[in-house]
PDB file of C-alpha atoms in Angstrom:
ATOM      1  CA  ALA A 939    -120.734 224.052  10.889  1.00 75.00           C
ATOM      2  CA  GLN A 940    -120.082 226.372   7.992  1.00 81.00           C
ATOM      3  CA  SER A 941    -122.955 228.371   6.581  1.00 88.00           C
ATOM      4  CA  VAL A 942    -123.737 231.289   4.321  1.00 93.00           C
ATOM      5  CA  ALA A 943    -126.761 233.563   4.513  1.00 95.00           C
ATOM      6  CA  GLN A 944    -128.073 235.822   1.805  1.00 96.00           C
ATOM      7  CA  PRO A 945    -130.884 237.592   3.642  1.00 96.00           C
ATOM      8  CA  GLU A 946    -132.579 239.046   0.563  1.00 96.00           C
ATOM      9  CA  ASP A 947    -134.301 236.854  -2.004  1.00 95.00           C
ATOM     10  CA  GLN A 948    -134.491 239.792  -4.391  1.00 97.00           C
ATOM     11  CA  VAL A 949    -132.904 243.214  -4.739  1.00 98.00           C
ATOM     12  CA  ASN A 950    -134.424 245.852  -7.011  1.00 98.00           C
ATOM     13  CA  VAL A 951    -132.323 248.772  -8.215  1.00 98.00           C
ATOM     14  CA  ALA A 952    -132.741 251.520 -10.784  1.00 98.00           C
ATOM     15  CA  GLU A 953    -130.127 251.706 -13.509  1.00 97.00           C
ATOM     16  CA  GLY A 954    -127.309 254.054 -12.571  1.00 97.00           C
ATOM     17  CA  ASN A 955    -127.883 253.685  -8.821  1.00 97.00           C
ATOM     18  CA  PRO A 956    -125.461 251.882  -6.540  1.00 97.00           C
ATOM     19  CA  LEU A 957    -126.283 248.296  -5.644  1.00 97.00           C
ATOM     20  CA  THR A 958    -125.507 246.077  -2.675  1.00 97.00           C
ATOM     21  CA  VAL A 959    -126.160 242.350  -2.375  1.00 98.00           C
ATOM     22  CA  LYS A 960    -125.681 241.130   1.172  1.00 98.00           C
ATOM     23  CA  CYS A 961    -123.886 238.050   2.424  1.00 98.00           C
ATOM     24  CA  THR A 962    -122.981 236.908   5.917  1.00 97.00           C
ATOM     25  CA  TYR A 963    -121.083 233.779   6.802  1.00 95.00           C
ATOM     26  CA  SER A 964    -120.250 231.487   9.667  1.00 91.00           C
ATOM     27  CA  VAL A 965    -117.062 229.432   9.685  1.00 86.00           C
ATOM     28  CA  SER A 966    -114.538 228.250  12.198  1.00 81.00           C
ATOM     29  CA  GLY A 967    -111.353 230.131  11.510  1.00 80.00           C
ATOM     30  CA  ASN A 968    -110.530 232.385   8.600  1.00 81.00           C
ATOM     31  CA  PRO A 969    -112.752 232.182   5.537  1.00 86.00           C
ATOM     32  CA  TYR A 970    -112.294 231.936   1.819  1.00 88.00           C
ATOM     33  CA  LEU A 971    -115.213 233.925   0.349  1.00 92.00           C
ATOM     34  CA  PHE A 972    -116.554 233.973  -3.187  1.00 93.00           C
ATOM     35  CA  TRP A 973    -119.206 235.626  -5.303  1.00 96.00           C
ATOM     36  CA  TYR A 974    -120.654 233.956  -8.378  1.00 96.00           C
ATOM     37  CA  VAL A 975    -123.229 235.230 -10.880  1.00 96.00           C
ATOM     38  CA  GLN A 976    -125.717 233.184 -12.860  1.00 94.00           C
ATOM     39  CA  TYR A 977    -127.312 234.704 -15.938  1.00 92.00           C
ATOM     40  CA  PRO A 978    -130.543 233.135 -17.245  1.00 86.00           C
ATOM     41  CA  ASN A 979    -130.011 229.677 -18.728  1.00 81.00           C
ATOM     42  CA  ARG A 980    -126.299 229.784 -17.970  1.00 84.00           C
ATOM     43  CA  GLY A 981    -123.906 228.207 -15.497  1.00 87.00           C
ATOM     44  CA  LEU A 982    -122.342 230.076 -12.604  1.00 92.00           C
ATOM     45  CA  GLN A 983    -119.539 232.488 -13.407  1.00 93.00           C
ATOM     46  CA  PHE A 984    -116.868 233.514 -10.938  1.00 92.00           C
ATOM     47  CA  LEU A 985    -116.960 237.227 -10.007  1.00 94.00           C
ATOM     48  CA  LEU A 986    -114.431 237.690  -7.216  1.00 93.00           C
ATOM     49  CA  LYS A 987    -112.951 236.148  -4.104  1.00 91.00           C
ATOM     50  CA  TYR A 988    -111.339 237.036  -0.810  1.00 91.00           C
ATOM     51  CA  ILE A 989    -108.529 234.840   0.486  1.00 84.00           C
ATOM     52  CA  THR A 990    -106.287 237.158   2.505  1.00 82.00           C
ATOM     53  CA  GLY A 991    -104.999 240.711   2.310  1.00 84.00           C
ATOM     54  CA  ASP A 992    -106.902 243.851   1.379  1.00 88.00           C
ATOM     55  CA  ASN A 993    -110.462 243.758   2.677  1.00 91.00           C
ATOM     56  CA  LEU A 994    -111.789 245.412  -0.482  1.00 95.00           C
ATOM     57  CA  VAL A 995    -111.728 243.005  -3.385  1.00 94.00           C
ATOM     58  CA  LYS A 996    -112.330 244.056  -6.969  1.00 94.00           C
ATOM     59  CA  GLY A 997    -113.733 241.643  -9.499  1.00 92.00           C
ATOM     60  CA  SER A 998    -115.255 241.293 -12.931  1.00 90.00           C
ATOM     61  CA  TYR A 999    -117.786 243.663 -14.548  1.00 92.00           C
ATOM     62  CA  GLY A1000    -117.041 246.495 -12.092  1.00 95.00           C
ATOM     63  CA  PHE A1001    -118.159 244.587  -9.009  1.00 96.00           C
ATOM     64  CA  GLU A1002    -116.370 244.747  -5.675  1.00 97.00           C
ATOM     65  CA  ALA A1003    -116.897 243.240  -2.256  1.00 97.00           C
ATOM     66  CA  GLU A1004    -115.774 244.202   1.203  1.00 95.00           C
ATOM     67  CA  PHE A1005    -114.702 241.625   3.742  1.00 95.00           C
ATOM     68  CA  ASN A1006    -115.716 242.662   7.256  1.00 95.00           C
ATOM     69  CA  LYS A1007    -114.400 240.218   9.829  1.00 93.00           C
ATOM     70  CA  SER A1008    -116.140 241.765  12.833  1.00 93.00           C
ATOM     71  CA  GLN A1009    -119.522 241.620  11.134  1.00 95.00           C
ATOM     72  CA  THR A1010    -118.749 238.325   9.321  1.00 95.00           C
ATOM     73  CA  SER A1011    -119.984 239.875   6.113  1.00 97.00           C
ATOM     74  CA  PHE A1012    -118.895 239.957   2.490  1.00 97.00           C
ATOM     75  CA  HIS A1013    -121.350 242.257   0.715  1.00 98.00           C
ATOM     76  CA  LEU A1014    -121.196 242.622  -3.056  1.00 98.00           C
ATOM     77  CA  LYS A1015    -121.325 246.180  -4.396  1.00 98.00           C
ATOM     78  CA  LYS A1016    -121.285 248.156  -7.599  1.00 97.00           C
ATOM     79  CA  PRO A1017    -121.286 251.964  -7.789  1.00 96.00           C
ATOM     80  CA  SER A1018    -123.586 252.203 -10.817  1.00 97.00           C
ATOM     81  CA  ALA A1019    -125.908 249.358 -11.781  1.00 97.00           C
ATOM     82  CA  LEU A1020    -126.594 248.309 -15.367  1.00 97.00           C
ATOM     83  CA  VAL A1021    -129.674 246.549 -16.706  1.00 96.00           C
ATOM     84  CA  SER A1022    -127.322 243.804 -17.881  1.00 95.00           C
ATOM     85  CA  ASP A1023    -126.350 243.149 -14.234  1.00 96.00           C
ATOM     86  CA  SER A1024    -129.762 241.569 -13.688  1.00 96.00           C
ATOM     87  CA  ALA A1025    -129.029 237.994 -12.671  1.00 96.00           C
ATOM     88  CA  LEU A1026    -128.888 235.582  -9.759  1.00 96.00           C
ATOM     89  CA  TYR A1027    -125.961 236.121  -7.386  1.00 97.00           C
ATOM     90  CA  PHE A1028    -124.499 233.502  -5.076  1.00 96.00           C
ATOM     91  CA  CYS A1029    -122.151 233.972  -2.147  1.00 96.00           C
ATOM     92  CA  ALA A1030    -119.995 230.985  -1.127  1.00 93.00           C
ATOM     93  CA  VAL A1031    -117.555 230.198   1.678  1.00 90.00           C
ATOM     94  CA  ARG A1032    -115.161 227.646   2.987  1.00 81.00           C
ATOM     95  CA  ALA A1033    -112.838 227.726   5.949  1.00 65.00           C
ATOM     96  CA  HIS A1034    -109.078 227.688   5.794  1.00 62.00           C
ATOM     97  CA  GLY A1035    -108.172 224.165   6.712  1.00 58.00           C
ATOM     98  CA  GLY A1036    -111.590 222.888   5.820  1.00 55.00           C
ATOM     99  CA  SER A1037    -112.144 220.159   3.275  1.00 58.00           C
ATOM    100  CA  GLN A1038    -110.257 221.489   0.300  1.00 64.00           C
ATOM    101  CA  GLY A1039    -112.385 222.389  -2.666  1.00 67.00           C
ATOM    102  CA  ASN A1040    -115.783 222.201  -1.013  1.00 79.00           C
ATOM    103  CA  LEU A1041    -117.733 225.428  -0.991  1.00 85.00           C
ATOM    104  CA  ILE A1042    -120.932 226.174   0.869  1.00 88.00           C
ATOM    105  CA  PHE A1043    -123.288 228.303  -1.215  1.00 91.00           C
ATOM    106  CA  GLY A1044    -125.985 230.699  -0.107  1.00 93.00           C
ATOM    107  CA  LYS A1045    -129.495 230.388  -1.511  1.00 93.00           C
ATOM    108  CA  GLY A1046    -128.912 233.178  -4.002  1.00 95.00           C
ATOM    109  CA  THR A1047    -130.216 236.723  -4.457  1.00 96.00           C
ATOM    110  CA  LYS A1048    -132.008 237.782  -7.593  1.00 96.00           C
ATOM    111  CA  LEU A1049    -130.876 241.224  -8.712  1.00 97.00           C
ATOM    112  CA  SER A1050    -133.264 243.164 -10.904  1.00 97.00           C
ATOM    113  CA  VAL A1051    -132.048 246.417 -12.464  1.00 97.00           C
ATOM    114  CA  LYS A1052    -134.733 248.514 -14.119  1.00 96.00           C
ATOM    115  CA  PRO A1053    -134.068 251.200 -16.761  1.00 95.00           C
TER     116      PRO A1053
ATOM    117  CA  GLU B1190    -110.600 227.239 -24.456  1.00 82.00           C
ATOM    118  CA  ALA B1191    -110.632 226.256 -20.793  1.00 82.00           C
ATOM    119  CA  GLN B1192    -114.044 224.924 -19.957  1.00 92.00           C
ATOM    120  CA  VAL B1193    -116.300 222.452 -18.210  1.00 95.00           C
ATOM    121  CA  THR B1194    -118.724 220.669 -20.513  1.00 96.00           C
ATOM    122  CA  GLN B1195    -121.856 218.746 -19.618  1.00 97.00           C
ATOM    123  CA  ASN B1196    -124.064 216.503 -21.718  1.00 97.00           C
ATOM    124  CA  PRO B1197    -126.894 216.411 -22.308  1.00 96.00           C
ATOM    125  CA  ARG B1198    -128.054 219.967 -21.648  1.00 95.00           C
ATOM    126  CA  TYR B1199    -131.689 218.940 -21.453  1.00 96.00           C
ATOM    127  CA  LEU B1200    -133.164 215.553 -20.652  1.00 96.00           C
ATOM    128  CA  ILE B1201    -136.680 214.240 -20.172  1.00 96.00           C
ATOM    129  CA  THR B1202    -136.954 210.700 -18.851  1.00 95.00           C
ATOM    130  CA  VAL B1203    -139.312 208.406 -16.986  1.00 96.00           C
ATOM    131  CA  THR B1204    -139.153 207.038 -13.476  1.00 96.00           C
ATOM    132  CA  GLY B1205    -136.738 204.135 -13.138  1.00 96.00           C
ATOM    133  CA  LYS B1206    -134.876 204.508 -16.416  1.00 96.00           C
ATOM    134  CA  LYS B1207    -131.153 204.701 -15.689  1.00 97.00           C
ATOM    135  CA  LEU B1208    -129.354 207.748 -17.015  1.00 97.00           C
ATOM    136  CA  THR B1209    -125.895 209.269 -17.000  1.00 98.00           C
ATOM    137  CA  VAL B1210    -124.961 212.921 -17.226  1.00 98.00           C
ATOM    138  CA  THR B1211    -121.402 213.420 -18.384  1.00 98.00           C
ATOM    139  CA  CYS B1212    -119.003 216.097 -17.186  1.00 98.00           C
ATOM    140  CA  SER B1213    -115.592 216.824 -18.604  1.00 98.00           C
ATOM    141  CA  GLN B1214    -112.989 219.510 -17.895  1.00 97.00           C
ATOM    142  CA  ASN B1215    -109.859 220.384 -19.864  1.00 95.00           C
ATOM    143  CA  MET B1216    -108.016 222.335 -17.158  1.00 93.00           C
ATOM    144  CA  ASN B1217    -106.268 219.414 -15.424  1.00 93.00           C
ATOM    145  CA  HIS B1218    -108.197 220.161 -12.241  1.00 92.00           C
ATOM    146  CA  GLU B1219    -107.927 217.744  -9.350  1.00 91.00           C
ATOM    147  CA  TYR B1220    -111.261 218.646  -7.780  1.00 91.00           C
ATOM    148  CA  MET B1221    -114.655 218.046  -9.380  1.00 94.00           C
ATOM    149  CA  SER B1222    -118.132 218.315  -7.943  1.00 94.00           C
ATOM    150  CA  TRP B1223    -121.809 217.900  -8.782  1.00 96.00           C
ATOM    151  CA  TYR B1224    -124.529 220.237  -7.533  1.00 95.00           C
ATOM    152  CA  ARG B1225    -128.237 220.434  -7.960  1.00 96.00           C
ATOM    153  CA  GLN B1226    -130.048 223.754  -8.027  1.00 94.00           C
ATOM    154  CA  ASP B1227    -133.644 224.015  -6.907  1.00 93.00           C
ATOM    155  CA  PRO B1228    -135.745 227.171  -6.430  1.00 88.00           C
ATOM    156  CA  GLY B1229    -135.384 228.594  -2.953  1.00 85.00           C
ATOM    157  CA  LEU B1230    -132.703 226.068  -1.996  1.00 88.00           C
ATOM    158  CA  GLY B1231    -129.689 227.403  -3.874  1.00 87.00           C
ATOM    159  CA  LEU B1232    -126.956 224.951  -4.824  1.00 90.00           C
ATOM    160  CA  ARG B1233    -126.618 221.733  -2.908  1.00 92.00           C
ATOM    161  CA  GLN B1234    -123.648 219.457  -3.343  1.00 92.00           C
ATOM    162  CA  ILE B1235    -124.340 215.878  -4.419  1.00 95.00           C
ATOM    163  CA  TYR B1236    -120.881 214.294  -4.690  1.00 95.00           C
ATOM    164  CA  TYR B1237    -117.346 215.505  -5.076  1.00 92.00           C
ATOM    165  CA  SER B1238    -113.974 214.101  -6.019  1.00 93.00           C
ATOM    166  CA  MET B1239    -110.535 215.221  -4.880  1.00 89.00           C
ATOM    167  CA  ASN B1240    -108.726 213.192  -7.525  1.00 90.00           C
ATOM    168  CA  VAL B1241    -108.886 210.041  -9.633  1.00 94.00           C
ATOM    169  CA  GLU B1242    -110.584 207.183  -7.785  1.00 93.00           C
ATOM    170  CA  VAL B1243    -111.313 209.471  -4.803  1.00 91.00           C
ATOM    171  CA  THR B1244    -114.978 210.397  -4.383  1.00 94.00           C
ATOM    172  CA  ASP B1245    -117.120 211.383  -1.419  1.00 91.00           C
ATOM    173  CA  LYS B1246    -120.689 212.267  -0.579  1.00 92.00           C
ATOM    174  CA  GLY B1247    -121.909 215.830  -0.441  1.00 89.00           C
ATOM    175  CA  ASP B1248    -125.060 217.039   1.264  1.00 88.00           C
ATOM    176  CA  VAL B1249    -127.650 215.265  -0.914  1.00 94.00           C
ATOM    177  CA  PRO B1250    -126.125 212.038  -2.309  1.00 96.00           C
ATOM    178  CA  GLU B1251    -129.178 209.767  -2.071  1.00 96.00           C
ATOM    179  CA  GLY B1252    -130.198 208.345  -5.430  1.00 97.00           C
ATOM    180  CA  TYR B1253    -126.970 209.299  -7.183  1.00 98.00           C
ATOM    181  CA  LYS B1254    -123.670 207.634  -8.029  1.00 97.00           C
ATOM    182  CA  VAL B1255    -120.446 208.997  -9.467  1.00 98.00           C
ATOM    183  CA  SER B1256    -117.148 207.676 -10.694  1.00 96.00           C
ATOM    184  CA  ARG B1257    -113.742 209.241 -11.355  1.00 97.00           C
ATOM    185  CA  LYS B1258    -111.736 206.877 -13.505  1.00 97.00           C
ATOM    186  CA  GLU B1259    -109.968 209.674 -15.370  1.00 96.00           C
ATOM    187  CA  LYS B1260    -108.940 213.077 -14.144  1.00 96.00           C
ATOM    188  CA  ARG B1261    -110.949 214.979 -16.744  1.00 97.00           C
ATOM    189  CA  ASN B1262    -114.283 213.115 -16.434  1.00 98.00           C
ATOM    190  CA  PHE B1263    -116.786 212.913 -13.594  1.00 98.00           C
ATOM    191  CA  PRO B1264    -120.096 211.383 -14.703  1.00 98.00           C
ATOM    192  CA  LEU B1265    -123.242 211.551 -12.572  1.00 98.00           C
ATOM    193  CA  ILE B1266    -125.346 208.396 -12.626  1.00 98.00           C
ATOM    194  CA  LEU B1267    -128.992 208.086 -11.662  1.00 97.00           C
ATOM    195  CA  GLU B1268    -129.629 204.344 -11.414  1.00 95.00           C
ATOM    196  CA  SER B1269    -133.389 204.670 -10.904  1.00 97.00           C
ATOM    197  CA  PRO B1270    -134.509 208.266 -11.347  1.00 97.00           C
ATOM    198  CA  SER B1271    -137.533 209.546  -9.477  1.00 97.00           C
ATOM    199  CA  PRO B1272    -139.586 212.732  -9.944  1.00 97.00           C
ATOM    200  CA  ASN B1273    -137.932 214.374  -6.921  1.00 96.00           C
ATOM    201  CA  GLN B1274    -134.680 214.339  -8.882  1.00 98.00           C
ATOM    202  CA  THR B1275    -136.141 216.769 -11.379  1.00 98.00           C
ATOM    203  CA  SER B1276    -133.711 219.640 -11.111  1.00 97.00           C
ATOM    204  CA  LEU B1277    -130.972 221.702 -12.717  1.00 96.00           C
ATOM    205  CA  TYR B1278    -127.593 220.011 -12.343  1.00 97.00           C
ATOM    206  CA  PHE B1279    -124.189 221.648 -12.464  1.00 96.00           C
ATOM    207  CA  CYS B1280    -120.741 220.157 -12.632  1.00 96.00           C
ATOM    208  CA  ALA B1281    -117.787 222.193 -11.381  1.00 94.00           C
ATOM    209  CA  SER B1282    -114.031 221.794 -11.145  1.00 93.00           C
ATOM    210  CA  SER B1283    -111.095 223.519  -9.518  1.00 89.00           C
ATOM    211  CA  LEU B1284    -107.478 223.175  -8.587  1.00 85.00           C
ATOM    212  CA  LEU B1285    -106.679 222.284  -5.000  1.00 77.00           C
ATOM    213  CA  GLY B1286    -104.286 223.882  -2.590  1.00 67.00           C
ATOM    214  CA  THR B1287    -103.971 227.107  -0.696  1.00 59.00           C
ATOM    215  CA  ALA B1288    -101.952 229.149  -3.148  1.00 60.00           C
ATOM    216  CA  ARG B1289    -103.668 232.195  -4.583  1.00 57.00           C
ATOM    217  CA  GLY B1290    -105.490 231.336  -7.771  1.00 56.00           C
ATOM    218  CA  ARG B1291    -106.578 227.908  -6.679  1.00 64.00           C
ATOM    219  CA  GLU B1292    -109.929 227.085  -5.104  1.00 71.00           C
ATOM    220  CA  THR B1293    -111.955 229.033  -7.669  1.00 83.00           C
ATOM    221  CA  GLN B1294    -114.567 226.683  -9.057  1.00 88.00           C
ATOM    222  CA  TYR B1295    -115.452 226.696 -12.746  1.00 92.00           C
ATOM    223  CA  PHE B1296    -118.935 225.597 -13.658  1.00 94.00           C
ATOM    224  CA  GLY B1297    -120.425 223.790 -16.590  1.00 95.00           C
ATOM    225  CA  PRO B1298    -123.501 225.183 -18.398  1.00 93.00           C
ATOM    226  CA  GLY B1299    -125.946 222.959 -16.540  1.00 95.00           C
ATOM    227  CA  THR B1300    -128.205 220.009 -17.333  1.00 96.00           C
ATOM    228  CA  ARG B1301    -131.930 220.446 -16.905  1.00 96.00           C
ATOM    229  CA  LEU B1302    -133.509 217.107 -16.006  1.00 97.00           C
ATOM    230  CA  LEU B1303    -137.209 216.286 -15.917  1.00 97.00           C
ATOM    231  CA  VAL B1304    -138.247 212.914 -14.512  1.00 97.00           C
ATOM    232  CA  LEU B1305    -141.848 211.966 -15.278  1.00 96.00           C
TER     233      LEU B1305
END
């Protein structure tokens, strides 16, 4: 069965410091991996995805994520956090060859960036 | 503007009173899906549709119905709402296929439902 784990319910970072939001996955075969962000009272917005190719994926708002096949991880990173990055972040996965369209979402990680 | 719209955005109702939450997308997407978001549980899929007249259950379909009579619309129907269906609901859509650029889901703004 496919699954996604976001081991941290909340991540606290000081503005200007680097941030990491962790995600690990379990799928049969090669994964499609996604990060979404949800700002308060808003829907989910797509940040970035990994399908194939370069393991380091760059996305919106200066975020990037590194696909690590051996560790089955897809951690979200940003070199210098902004207060405006405070939001709820979701990792999602589906397997190549799996039911097209369907994504499995993690439970979400709340990122809090303090000035 | 490419978007997914949902109506209403907020709804308070009483147990047993049928309601429909509409979802519409203007991107000609084949795939549409409904999720519910609850604290500590993340997003759970209710129903999805791969194309017109093709729908299937997600992880938590009990108490919900959907229909896909047109490609752009995917309404969520609660025939007899109960308090445990109080939640934040999201509709999403995407293209299908394995080519780069597909698979990314686009979400509506959400519908907050309270069932008394």
